PDB file of C-alpha atoms in Angstrom:
ATOM      1  CA  PHE A  42     -63.990 -62.105  36.139  1.00 51.00           C
ATOM      2  CA  ARG A  43     -65.778 -64.207  33.552  1.00 59.00           C
ATOM      3  CA  PHE A  44     -68.621 -61.802  32.803  1.00 61.00           C
ATOM      4  CA  ASN A  45     -71.039 -63.004  30.148  1.00 69.00           C
ATOM      5  CA  GLN A  46     -73.725 -60.570  29.022  1.00 73.00           C
ATOM      6  CA  ARG A  47     -75.915 -63.424  27.778  1.00 78.00           C
ATOM      7  CA  ASN A  48     -75.998 -64.930  31.284  1.00 74.00           C
ATOM      8  CA  MET A  49     -76.970 -61.572  32.747  1.00 77.00           C
ATOM      9  CA  ASP A  50     -79.662 -61.089  30.096  1.00 84.00           C
ATOM     10  CA  ASN A  51     -81.065 -64.543  30.849  1.00 85.00           C
ATOM     11  CA  TRP A  52     -81.154 -63.771  34.574  1.00 83.00           C
ATOM     12  CA  GLN A  53     -82.879 -60.429  34.035  1.00 87.00           C
ATOM     13  CA  THR A  54     -85.506 -62.112  31.834  1.00 91.00           C
ATOM     14  CA  ALA A  55     -86.134 -64.755  34.491  1.00 89.00           C
ATOM     15  CA  TYR A  56     -86.169 -62.119  37.244  1.00 90.00           C
ATOM     16  CA  ARG A  57     -88.813 -60.054  35.424  1.00 92.00           C
ATOM     17  CA  GLN A  58     -90.913 -63.198  35.024  1.00 94.00           C
ATOM     18  CA  ILE A  59     -90.529 -64.022  38.719  1.00 91.00           C
ATOM     19  CA  GLN A  60     -91.532 -60.465  39.633  1.00 91.00           C
ATOM     20  CA  GLY A  61     -94.674 -60.858  37.535  1.00 91.00           C
ATOM     21  CA  ILE A  62     -95.906 -63.849  39.521  1.00 91.00           C
ATOM     22  CA  THR A  63     -98.263 -62.576  42.189  1.00 87.00           C
ATOM     23  CA  ASP A  64     -99.838 -65.731  43.612  1.00 93.00           C
ATOM     24  CA  VAL A  65     -96.681 -67.181  45.137  1.00 94.00           C
ATOM     25  CA  ASP A  66     -95.792 -67.872  48.759  1.00 97.00           C
ATOM     26  CA  LEU A  67     -92.051 -68.500  48.459  1.00 96.00           C
ATOM     27  CA  LEU A  68     -89.194 -69.162  46.065  1.00 96.00           C
ATOM     28  CA  LEU A  69     -86.746 -72.074  46.201  1.00 96.00           C
ATOM     29  CA  VAL A  70     -83.385 -71.393  44.567  1.00 95.00           C
ATOM     30  CA  GLY A  71     -81.434 -74.542  43.754  1.00 92.00           C
ATOM     31  CA  GLY A  72     -78.069 -72.902  43.179  1.00 90.00           C
ATOM     32  CA  ASP A  73     -76.167 -71.087  40.463  1.00 88.00           C
ATOM     33  CA  LEU A  74     -77.100 -67.649  41.737  1.00 88.00           C
ATOM     34  CA  THR A  75     -73.792 -66.358  40.357  1.00 86.00           C
ATOM     35  CA  ARG A  76     -71.150 -67.071  37.757  1.00 82.00           C
ATOM     36  CA  ASP A  77     -68.218 -66.904  40.191  1.00 80.00           C
ATOM     37  CA  GLY A  78     -69.686 -66.005  43.568  1.00 77.00           C
ATOM     38  CA  ALA A  79     -66.939 -67.604  45.612  1.00 77.00           C
ATOM     39  CA  LEU A  80     -64.423 -65.409  43.797  1.00 80.00           C
ATOM     40  CA  HIS A  81     -66.415 -62.183  43.666  1.00 79.00           C
ATOM     41  CA  ASP A  82     -68.595 -61.150  46.606  1.00 86.00           C
ATOM     42  CA  PHE A  83     -70.245 -58.491  44.468  1.00 88.00           C
ATOM     43  CA  GLU A  84     -72.005 -61.245  42.509  1.00 87.00           C
ATOM     44  CA  TYR A  85     -73.552 -62.517  45.748  1.00 90.00           C
ATOM     45  CA  GLU A  86     -74.424 -58.941  46.707  1.00 92.00           C
ATOM     46  CA  VAL A  87     -76.303 -58.333  43.449  1.00 89.00           C
ATOM     47  CA  ALA A  88     -78.178 -61.643  43.624  1.00 91.00           C
ATOM     48  CA  LYS A  89     -79.117 -61.048  47.262  1.00 95.00           C
ATOM     49  CA  ARG A  90     -80.265 -57.487  46.586  1.00 95.00           C
ATOM     50  CA  GLU A  91     -82.531 -58.638  43.754  1.00 94.00           C
ATOM     51  CA  LEU A  92     -83.943 -61.606  45.669  1.00 95.00           C
ATOM     52  CA  ASP A  93     -84.468 -59.477  48.792  1.00 97.00           C
ATOM     53  CA  ALA A  94     -86.569 -57.089  46.670  1.00 95.00           C
ATOM     54  CA  LEU A  95     -89.133 -59.812  45.979  1.00 94.00           C
ATOM     55  CA  PRO A  96     -92.346 -59.552  48.026  1.00 93.00           C
ATOM     56  CA  TYR A  97     -92.028 -63.120  49.335  1.00 94.00           C
ATOM     57  CA  PRO A  98     -89.302 -65.130  51.078  1.00 96.00           C
ATOM     58  CA  TYR A  99     -86.748 -67.211  49.230  1.00 97.00           C
ATOM     59  CA  TYR A 100     -84.615 -70.138  50.344  1.00 98.00           C
ATOM     60  CA  ALA A 101     -81.348 -70.927  48.584  1.00 97.00           C
ATOM     61  CA  VAL A 102     -78.677 -73.575  48.415  1.00 96.00           C
ATOM     62  CA  PRO A 103     -75.408 -73.073  46.537  1.00 95.00           C
ATOM     63  CA  GLY A 104     -74.675 -74.489  43.118  1.00 91.00           C
ATOM     64  CA  ASN A 105     -71.427 -75.355  41.404  1.00 88.00           C
ATOM     65  CA  MET A 106     -71.227 -71.919  39.770  1.00 86.00           C
ATOM     66  CA  ASP A 107     -71.374 -70.351  43.240  1.00 86.00           C
ATOM     67  CA  THR A 108     -68.885 -72.600  45.014  1.00 88.00           C
ATOM     68  CA  CYS A 109     -67.153 -74.849  42.441  1.00 80.00           C
ATOM     69  CA  ASN A 110     -67.750 -78.503  41.664  1.00 80.00           C
ATOM     70  CA  LYS A 111     -68.170 -81.785  43.469  1.00 78.00           C
ATOM     71  CA  HIS A 112     -64.969 -83.457  44.593  1.00 74.00           C
ATOM     72  CA  THR A 113     -62.971 -85.626  42.244  1.00 77.00           C
ATOM     73  CA  ASP A 114     -59.454 -86.992  42.199  1.00 80.00           C
ATOM     74  CA  LYS A 115     -59.300 -87.156  38.385  1.00 78.00           C
ATOM     75  CA  ASN A 116     -59.335 -84.542  35.663  1.00 80.00           C
ATOM     76  CA  GLY A 117     -62.062 -84.865  33.065  1.00 77.00           C
ATOM     77  CA  ALA A 118     -61.848 -84.551  29.315  1.00 75.00           C
ATOM     78  CA  THR A 119     -58.727 -83.145  27.693  1.00 70.00           C
ATOM     79  CA  GLY A 120     -58.160 -79.610  28.879  1.00 71.00           C
ATOM     80  CA  ARG A 121     -60.444 -79.912  31.904  1.00 71.00           C
ATOM     81  CA  GLU A 122     -58.775 -79.274  35.251  1.00 72.00           C
ATOM     82  CA  ASP A 123     -61.539 -80.736  37.394  1.00 79.00           C
ATOM     83  CA  ILE A 124     -59.347 -81.322  40.437  1.00 80.00           C
ATOM     84  CA  ARG A 125     -58.565 -77.598  40.557  1.00 80.00           C
ATOM     85  CA  LEU A 126     -62.312 -76.898  40.566  1.00 81.00           C
ATOM     86  CA  ASN A 127     -63.133 -78.991  43.649  1.00 83.00           C
ATOM     87  CA  VAL A 128     -65.359 -77.190  46.133  1.00 88.00           C
ATOM     88  CA  THR A 129     -63.631 -75.963  49.300  1.00 90.00           C
ATOM     89  CA  ALA A 130     -64.906 -75.045  52.752  1.00 93.00           C
ATOM     90  CA  GLU A 131     -63.823 -71.448  52.150  1.00 93.00           C
ATOM     91  CA  GLN A 132     -65.974 -71.232  49.029  1.00 92.00           C
ATOM     92  CA  LEU A 133     -68.971 -72.653  50.877  1.00 94.00           C
ATOM     93  CA  ASP A 134     -68.310 -70.300  53.789  1.00 95.00           C
ATOM     94  CA  SER A 135     -68.501 -67.340  51.398  1.00 93.00           C
ATOM     95  CA  PHE A 136     -72.085 -68.278  50.428  1.00 94.00           C
ATOM     96  CA  VAL A 137     -73.460 -68.391  53.989  1.00 96.00           C
ATOM     97  CA  PRO A 138     -73.317 -64.671  54.946  1.00 96.00           C
ATOM     98  CA  PHE A 139     -75.453 -63.803  51.940  1.00 96.00           C
ATOM     99  CA  PHE A 140     -77.993 -66.629  51.758  1.00 96.00           C
ATOM    100  CA  GLY A 141     -77.856 -68.375  55.110  1.00 96.00           C
ATOM    101  CA  ASP A 142     -76.687 -71.711  56.361  1.00 95.00           C
ATOM    102  CA  PHE A 143     -77.579 -75.005  54.771  1.00 96.00           C
ATOM    103  CA  PRO A 144     -78.949 -77.617  54.935  1.00 97.00           C
ATOM    104  CA  TRP A 145     -82.338 -76.242  55.900  1.00 98.00           C
ATOM    105  CA  SER A 146     -85.890 -77.506  56.203  1.00 98.00           C
ATOM    106  CA  PHE A 147     -89.270 -76.003  57.013  1.00 98.00           C
ATOM    107  CA  VAL A 148     -92.974 -76.758  56.618  1.00 99.00           C
ATOM    108  CA  HIS A 149     -95.326 -74.471  54.721  1.00 98.00           C
ATOM    109  CA  LYS A 150     -98.978 -75.379  54.110  1.00 98.00           C
ATOM    110  CA  ASN A 151     -98.355 -79.005  55.106  1.00 98.00           C
ATOM    111  CA  VAL A 152     -95.444 -79.357  52.664  1.00 98.00           C
ATOM    112  CA  ARG A 153     -91.922 -79.860  53.981  1.00 98.00           C
ATOM    113  CA  PHE A 154     -89.265 -78.049  51.957  1.00 98.00           C
ATOM    114  CA  SER A 155     -85.636 -79.102  52.432  1.00 98.00           C
ATOM    115  CA  GLY A 156     -82.448 -77.870  50.843  1.00 98.00           C
ATOM    116  CA  PHE A 157     -78.900 -79.205  50.904  1.00 97.00           C
ATOM    117  CA  TYR A 158     -75.830 -79.186  48.653  1.00 96.00           C
ATOM    118  CA  ALA A 159     -75.101 -82.750  47.529  1.00 94.00           C
ATOM    119  CA  ALA A 160     -71.857 -81.753  45.779  1.00 92.00           C
ATOM    120  CA  VAL A 161     -70.073 -81.980  49.132  1.00 94.00           C
ATOM    121  CA  ALA A 162     -70.546 -85.787  49.159  1.00 93.00           C
ATOM    122  CA  GLY A 163     -67.144 -87.451  49.048  1.00 90.00           C
ATOM    123  CA  SER A 164     -65.309 -84.208  49.767  1.00 92.00           C
ATOM    124  CA  GLY A 165     -64.216 -84.915  53.324  1.00 94.00           C
ATOM    125  CA  LEU A 166     -65.166 -81.343  54.223  1.00 95.00           C
ATOM    126  CA  SER A 167     -66.980 -80.479  57.442  1.00 96.00           C
ATOM    127  CA  TYR A 168     -69.946 -79.582  55.227  1.00 96.00           C
ATOM    128  CA  GLU A 169     -70.124 -83.229  54.146  1.00 96.00           C
ATOM    129  CA  THR A 170     -70.141 -84.423  57.753  1.00 98.00           C
ATOM    130  CA  ARG A 171     -72.901 -81.946  58.538  1.00 97.00           C
ATOM    131  CA  MET A 172     -74.898 -83.002  55.457  1.00 98.00           C
ATOM    132  CA  TRP A 173     -74.829 -86.718  56.330  1.00 98.00           C
ATOM    133  CA  HIS A 174     -75.708 -86.040  59.968  1.00 98.00           C
ATOM    134  CA  TRP A 175     -78.598 -83.853  58.865  1.00 98.00           C
ATOM    135  CA  LEU A 176     -79.867 -86.397  56.280  1.00 98.00           C
ATOM    136  CA  GLU A 177     -79.524 -89.428  58.538  1.00 98.00           C
ATOM    137  CA  SER A 178     -80.414 -88.033  61.965  1.00 98.00           C
ATOM    138  CA  GLU A 179     -81.962 -84.583  61.948  1.00 98.00           C
ATOM    139  CA  LEU A 180     -84.223 -84.653  58.891  1.00 98.00           C
ATOM    140  CA  PRO A 181     -85.933 -87.967  59.789  1.00 98.00           C
ATOM    141  CA  SER A 182     -86.710 -86.649  63.267  1.00 98.00           C
ATOM    142  CA  LEU A 183     -88.530 -83.542  61.999  1.00 98.00           C
ATOM    143  CA  PRO A 184     -92.339 -83.507  62.001  1.00 97.00           C
ATOM    144  CA  HIS A 185     -93.821 -85.081  58.899  1.00 96.00           C
ATOM    145  CA  ALA A 186     -95.894 -83.223  56.337  1.00 98.00           C
ATOM    146  CA  ALA A 187     -98.220 -84.417  53.586  1.00 98.00           C
ATOM    147  CA  HIS A 188     -95.517 -83.845  50.954  1.00 98.00           C
ATOM    148  CA  HIS A 189     -91.767 -83.288  50.880  1.00 98.00           C
ATOM    149  CA  VAL A 190     -89.902 -81.180  48.301  1.00 98.00           C
ATOM    150  CA  VAL A 191     -86.105 -81.430  48.298  1.00 96.00           C
ATOM    151  CA  THR A 192     -83.688 -79.208  46.437  1.00 92.00           C
TER     152      THR A 192
END
């Protein structure tokens, strides 16, 4: 477990600020809910418990800290084992029970909000197949809104 008190302090500061916002309809979370969520379910549990306590809905997609990195066939700089950090279907599967399936899209106040995890591009995982199908076929067929926000 790679606990870092500074990360937790930063999250608690942000969480208090989020709690102080009263004129909000929803929250979009663009990933990195955890430090090592795919390795430690309790990190997902804590993040979910805190987000569930907010008085408005939230919509989340995973980030590389939750599920590991985009796919590569080469290691990075000296000492980096990037291939070992490639995202896997199992890691993505571990996110879903806590924060729901992705990609997702909905309209609120004539604004379409859509979320997907682009790090699966080039992975060959079923999540990549689903992402491309959603982007190319499903998303374009959804009703249009005045604006579109994508995370």
